[in-house]
CSV table of C-alpha atoms in Angstrom, one decimal:
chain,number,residue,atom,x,y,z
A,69,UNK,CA,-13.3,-9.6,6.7
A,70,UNK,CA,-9.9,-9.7,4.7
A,71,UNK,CA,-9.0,-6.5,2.9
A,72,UNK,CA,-6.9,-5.5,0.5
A,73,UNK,CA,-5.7,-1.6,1.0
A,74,UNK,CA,-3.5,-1.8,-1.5
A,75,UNK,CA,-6.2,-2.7,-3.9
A,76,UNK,CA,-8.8,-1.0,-1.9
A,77,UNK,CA,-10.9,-4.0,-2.1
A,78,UNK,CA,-12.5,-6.3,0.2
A,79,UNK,CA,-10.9,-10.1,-0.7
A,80,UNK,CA,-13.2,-11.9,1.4
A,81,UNK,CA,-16.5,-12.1,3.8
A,82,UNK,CA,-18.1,-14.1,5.8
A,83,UNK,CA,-21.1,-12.4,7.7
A,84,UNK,CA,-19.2,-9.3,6.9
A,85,UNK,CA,-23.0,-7.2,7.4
A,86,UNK,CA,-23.5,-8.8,10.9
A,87,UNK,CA,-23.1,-5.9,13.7
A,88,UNK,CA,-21.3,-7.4,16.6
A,89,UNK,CA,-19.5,-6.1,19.3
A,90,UNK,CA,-16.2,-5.0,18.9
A,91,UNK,CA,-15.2,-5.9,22.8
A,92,UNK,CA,-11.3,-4.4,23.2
A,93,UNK,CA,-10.7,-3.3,20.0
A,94,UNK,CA,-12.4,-0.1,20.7
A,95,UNK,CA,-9.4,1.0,22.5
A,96,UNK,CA,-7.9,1.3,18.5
A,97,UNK,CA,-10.3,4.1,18.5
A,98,UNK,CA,-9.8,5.4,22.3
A,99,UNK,CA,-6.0,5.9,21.6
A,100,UNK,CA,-6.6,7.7,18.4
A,101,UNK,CA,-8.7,10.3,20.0
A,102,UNK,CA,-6.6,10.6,22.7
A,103,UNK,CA,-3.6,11.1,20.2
A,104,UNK,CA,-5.7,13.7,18.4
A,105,UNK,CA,-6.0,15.7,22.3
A,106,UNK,CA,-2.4,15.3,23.3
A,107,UNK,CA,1.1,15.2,22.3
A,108,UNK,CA,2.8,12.5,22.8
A,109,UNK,CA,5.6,14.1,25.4
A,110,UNK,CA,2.4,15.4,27.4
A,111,UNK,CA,2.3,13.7,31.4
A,112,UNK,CA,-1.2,12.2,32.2
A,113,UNK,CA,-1.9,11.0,36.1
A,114,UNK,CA,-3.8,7.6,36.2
A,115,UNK,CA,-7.3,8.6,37.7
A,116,UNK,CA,-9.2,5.5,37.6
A,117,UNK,CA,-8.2,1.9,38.0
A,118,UNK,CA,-10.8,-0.6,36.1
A,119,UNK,CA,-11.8,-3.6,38.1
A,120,UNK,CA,-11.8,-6.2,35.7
A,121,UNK,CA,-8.2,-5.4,35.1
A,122,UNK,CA,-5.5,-7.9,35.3
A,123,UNK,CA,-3.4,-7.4,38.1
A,124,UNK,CA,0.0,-8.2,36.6
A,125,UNK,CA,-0.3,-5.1,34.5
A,126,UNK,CA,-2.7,-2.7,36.7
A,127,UNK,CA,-2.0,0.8,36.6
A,128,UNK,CA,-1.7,2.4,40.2
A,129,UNK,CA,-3.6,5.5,40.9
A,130,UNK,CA,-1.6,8.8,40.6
A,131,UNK,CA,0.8,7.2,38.4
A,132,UNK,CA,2.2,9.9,35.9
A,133,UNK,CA,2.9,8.7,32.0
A,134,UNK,CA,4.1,9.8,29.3
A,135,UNK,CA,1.2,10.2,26.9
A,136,UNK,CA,2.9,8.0,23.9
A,137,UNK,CA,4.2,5.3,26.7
A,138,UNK,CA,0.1,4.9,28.0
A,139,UNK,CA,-0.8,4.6,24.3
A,140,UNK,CA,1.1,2.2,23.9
A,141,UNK,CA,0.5,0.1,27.2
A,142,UNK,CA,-2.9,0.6,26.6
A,143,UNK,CA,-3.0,-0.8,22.9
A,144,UNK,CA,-0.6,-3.9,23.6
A,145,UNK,CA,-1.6,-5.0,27.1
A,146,UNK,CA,-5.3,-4.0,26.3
A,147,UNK,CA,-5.3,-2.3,29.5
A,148,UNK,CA,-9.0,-0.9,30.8
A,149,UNK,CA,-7.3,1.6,33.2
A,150,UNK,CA,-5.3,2.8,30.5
A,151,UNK,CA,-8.0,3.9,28.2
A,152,UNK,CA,-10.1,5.2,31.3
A,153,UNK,CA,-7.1,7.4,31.7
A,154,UNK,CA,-6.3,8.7,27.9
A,155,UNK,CA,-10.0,9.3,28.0
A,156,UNK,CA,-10.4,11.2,31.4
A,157,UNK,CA,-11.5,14.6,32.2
A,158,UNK,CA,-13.3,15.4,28.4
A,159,UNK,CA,-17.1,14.8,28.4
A,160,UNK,CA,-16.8,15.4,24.4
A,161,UNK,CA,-14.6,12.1,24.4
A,162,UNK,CA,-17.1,9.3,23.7
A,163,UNK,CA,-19.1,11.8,21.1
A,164,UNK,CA,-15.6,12.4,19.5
A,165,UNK,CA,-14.9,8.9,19.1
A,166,UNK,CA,-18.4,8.4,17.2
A,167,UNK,CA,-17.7,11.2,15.4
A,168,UNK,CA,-14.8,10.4,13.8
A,169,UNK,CA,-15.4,6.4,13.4
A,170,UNK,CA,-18.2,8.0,10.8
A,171,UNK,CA,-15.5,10.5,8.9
A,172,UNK,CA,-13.4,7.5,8.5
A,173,UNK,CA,-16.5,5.3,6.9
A,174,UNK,CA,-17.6,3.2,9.8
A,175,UNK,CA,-20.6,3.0,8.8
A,176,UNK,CA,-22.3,0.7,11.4
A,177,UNK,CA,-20.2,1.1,14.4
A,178,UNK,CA,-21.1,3.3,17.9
A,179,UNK,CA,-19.3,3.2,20.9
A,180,UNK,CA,-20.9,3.3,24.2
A,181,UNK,CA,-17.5,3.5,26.6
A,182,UNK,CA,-14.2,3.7,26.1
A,183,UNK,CA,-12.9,0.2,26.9
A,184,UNK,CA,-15.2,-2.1,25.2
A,185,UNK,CA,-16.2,-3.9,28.3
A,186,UNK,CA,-19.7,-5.2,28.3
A,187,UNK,CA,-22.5,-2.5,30.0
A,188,UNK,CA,-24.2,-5.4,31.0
A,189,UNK,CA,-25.3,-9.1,30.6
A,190,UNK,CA,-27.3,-7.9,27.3
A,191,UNK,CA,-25.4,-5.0,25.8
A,192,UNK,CA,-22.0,-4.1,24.8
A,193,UNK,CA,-19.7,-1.1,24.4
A,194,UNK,CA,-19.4,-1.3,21.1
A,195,UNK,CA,-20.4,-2.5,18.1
A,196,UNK,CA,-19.5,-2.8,14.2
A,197,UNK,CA,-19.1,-4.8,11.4
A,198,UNK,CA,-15.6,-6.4,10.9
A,199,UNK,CA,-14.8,-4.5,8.1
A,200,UNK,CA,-15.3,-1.1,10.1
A,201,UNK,CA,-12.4,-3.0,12.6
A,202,UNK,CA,-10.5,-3.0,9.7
A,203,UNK,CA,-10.7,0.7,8.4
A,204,UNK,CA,-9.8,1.5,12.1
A,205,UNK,CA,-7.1,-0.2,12.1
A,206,UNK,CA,-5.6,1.0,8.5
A,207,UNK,CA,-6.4,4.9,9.8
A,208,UNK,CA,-4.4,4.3,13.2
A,209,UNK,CA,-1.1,2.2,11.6
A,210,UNK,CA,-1.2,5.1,8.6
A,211,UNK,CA,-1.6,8.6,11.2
A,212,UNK,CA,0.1,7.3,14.0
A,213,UNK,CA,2.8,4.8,13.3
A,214,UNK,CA,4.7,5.4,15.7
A,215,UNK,CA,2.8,4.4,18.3
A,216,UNK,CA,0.5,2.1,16.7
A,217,UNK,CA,3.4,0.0,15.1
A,218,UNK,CA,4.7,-1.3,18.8
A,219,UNK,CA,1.4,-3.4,18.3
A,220,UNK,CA,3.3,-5.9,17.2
A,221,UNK,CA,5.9,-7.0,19.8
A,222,UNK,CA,5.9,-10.1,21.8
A,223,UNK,CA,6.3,-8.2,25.0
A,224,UNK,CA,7.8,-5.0,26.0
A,225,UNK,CA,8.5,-3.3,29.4
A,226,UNK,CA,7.7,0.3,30.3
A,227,UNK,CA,8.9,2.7,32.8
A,228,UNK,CA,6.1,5.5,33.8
A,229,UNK,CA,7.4,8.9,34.7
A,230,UNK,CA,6.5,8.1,38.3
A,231,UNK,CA,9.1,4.9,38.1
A,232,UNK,CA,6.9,2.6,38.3
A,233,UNK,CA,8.3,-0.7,36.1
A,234,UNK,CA,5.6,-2.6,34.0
A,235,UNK,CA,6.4,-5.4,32.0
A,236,UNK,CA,3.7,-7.0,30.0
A,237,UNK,CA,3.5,-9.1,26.9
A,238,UNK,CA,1.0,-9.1,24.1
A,239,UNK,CA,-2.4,-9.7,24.3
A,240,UNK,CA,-2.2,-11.2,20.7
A,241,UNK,CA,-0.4,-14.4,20.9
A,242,UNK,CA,0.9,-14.7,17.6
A,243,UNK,CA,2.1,-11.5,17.1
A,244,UNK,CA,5.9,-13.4,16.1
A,245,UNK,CA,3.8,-16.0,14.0
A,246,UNK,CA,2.2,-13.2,11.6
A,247,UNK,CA,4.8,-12.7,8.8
A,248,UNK,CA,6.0,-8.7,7.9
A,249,UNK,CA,3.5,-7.8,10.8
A,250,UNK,CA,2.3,-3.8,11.1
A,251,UNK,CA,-0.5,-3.9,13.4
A,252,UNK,CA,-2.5,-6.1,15.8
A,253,UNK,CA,-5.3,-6.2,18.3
A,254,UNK,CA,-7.1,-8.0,20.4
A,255,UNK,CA,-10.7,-8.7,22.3
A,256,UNK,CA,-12.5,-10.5,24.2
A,257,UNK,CA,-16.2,-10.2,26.5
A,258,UNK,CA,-18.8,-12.7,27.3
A,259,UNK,CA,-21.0,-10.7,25.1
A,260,UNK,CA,-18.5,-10.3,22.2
A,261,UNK,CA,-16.3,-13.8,22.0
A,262,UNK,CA,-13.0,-13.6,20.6
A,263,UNK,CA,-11.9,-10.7,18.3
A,264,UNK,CA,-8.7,-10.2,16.8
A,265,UNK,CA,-7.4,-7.6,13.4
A,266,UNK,CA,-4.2,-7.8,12.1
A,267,UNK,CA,-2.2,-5.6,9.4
A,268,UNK,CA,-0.2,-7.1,7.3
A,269,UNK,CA,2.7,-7.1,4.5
A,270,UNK,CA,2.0,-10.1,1.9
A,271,UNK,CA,4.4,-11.6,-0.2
A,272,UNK,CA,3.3,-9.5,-3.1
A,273,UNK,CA,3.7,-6.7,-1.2
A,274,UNK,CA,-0.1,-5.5,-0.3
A,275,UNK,CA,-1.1,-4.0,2.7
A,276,UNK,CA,-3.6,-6.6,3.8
A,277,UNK,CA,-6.3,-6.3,7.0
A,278,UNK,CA,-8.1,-9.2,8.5
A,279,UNK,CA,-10.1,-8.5,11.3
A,280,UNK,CA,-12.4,-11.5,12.8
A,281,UNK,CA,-15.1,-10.7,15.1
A,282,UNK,CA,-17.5,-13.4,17.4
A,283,UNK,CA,-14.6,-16.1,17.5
A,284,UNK,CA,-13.6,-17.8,20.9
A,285,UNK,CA,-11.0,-17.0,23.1
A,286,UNK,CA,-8.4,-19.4,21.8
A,287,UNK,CA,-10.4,-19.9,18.2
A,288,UNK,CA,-9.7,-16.6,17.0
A,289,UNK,CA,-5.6,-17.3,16.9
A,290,UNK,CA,-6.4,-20.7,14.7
A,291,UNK,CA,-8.8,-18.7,12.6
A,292,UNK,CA,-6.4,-15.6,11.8
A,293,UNK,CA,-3.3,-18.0,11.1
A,294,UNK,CA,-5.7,-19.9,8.3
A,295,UNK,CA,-6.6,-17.0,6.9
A,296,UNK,CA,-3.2,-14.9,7.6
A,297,UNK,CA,-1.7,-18.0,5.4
A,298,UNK,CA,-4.1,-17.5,2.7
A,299,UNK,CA,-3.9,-14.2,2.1
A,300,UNK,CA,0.1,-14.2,2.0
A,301,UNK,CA,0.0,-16.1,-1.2
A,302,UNK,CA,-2.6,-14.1,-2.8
């Protein structure tokens, strides 16, 4: 789905009904909860430590952040632990998350979790269409810029309260190949492929957001630059 917020209109489709599963771009909607609940100078412990989580980048239990650092983290480094964490201690979390993907016109989406890991070998942790991706993304980069715009850096290194070091690059690889970049996210599950929305600034100056959804881990980059380079020159 390529969209056109400046315009307010959809550009382009292709399957753009299909419900599919949104894999680690439900953390888009994990950190704007959690951004909703918090301030961003508030100090959150790490309480859980996901096991499918890359060890380069793992959190470590008792760990003490800076709410607006762990956003962060969480949205560029995709990290499971992260959104475990943002998420902790508020059984009205997941409904909350539901509840406002439908205020903000996601029509077909639910969330089942908060990371966007696969419950099993047959059902996902989330699903929606591409377009509801899309409207995610344009509500987080317009409410919370701040923390949403460090989306789209190559690589960054954070410091937690606790003084730990972490230095971890983008889960989007071609974060520096987007041109006038304001937003980008990645995901990938067996169940869901490869996923990947970006926000951008075109050469006529329109807010553009492509999000593709059921690619392949590596085809999802390829795809996005096509279509990244299309809509530039529209």
């Amino acid at each position: 789905s390529v969209y056109d917020q400046t315009d307010k209109k959809e550009i382009y489709s292709k399957n753009g009904d299909k419900i599919l599963p949104l894999a680690s771009l439900s953390k888009v909607m994990t950190v704007i909860l959690a951004l909703e609940k918090y301030i961003l100078d508030d100090v959150i412990i790490v309480s859980k430590n996901s096991p499918e989580e890359n060890k380069n980048n793992a959190l470590i239990l008792g760990e003490k952040w800076r709410v607006g650092d762990l956003a962060k983290f969480t949205l560029i480094s995709s990290s499971n632990s992260g959104a475990l964490t943002l998420a902790m201690n508020d059984k009205n979390f997941l409904s909350g998350m539901n509840q406002k993907a439908g205020g903000i016109g996601m029509k077909s989406s639910t969330f089942f979790n908060f990371t966007g890991l696969d419950l099993d070998k047959t059902k996902a942790g989330s699903y929606g269409r591409a377009m509801d991706a899309n409207l995610m993304a344009l509500y987080a980069i317009e409410n919370y810029p701040e923390i949403f715009s460090s989306t789209i850096v190559p690589n960054i290194v954070f410091k937690s309260i606790s003084g730990y070091v972490h230095s971890v690059k983008n889960t989007d690889i071609i974060a520096n190949k987007v041109p006038n970049l304001l937003f980008s996210k990645t995901g990938f599950t067996t169940l869901a492929g490869g996923n990947l929305t970006v926000i951008f600034k075109n050469k006529a100056g329109h807010i553009i957001a492509i999000t593709l959804l059921g690619s392949t881990i590596d085809g999802r980059f390829s795809d996005m630059e096509k279509l990244v380079e299309i809509a530039n020159n529209l």
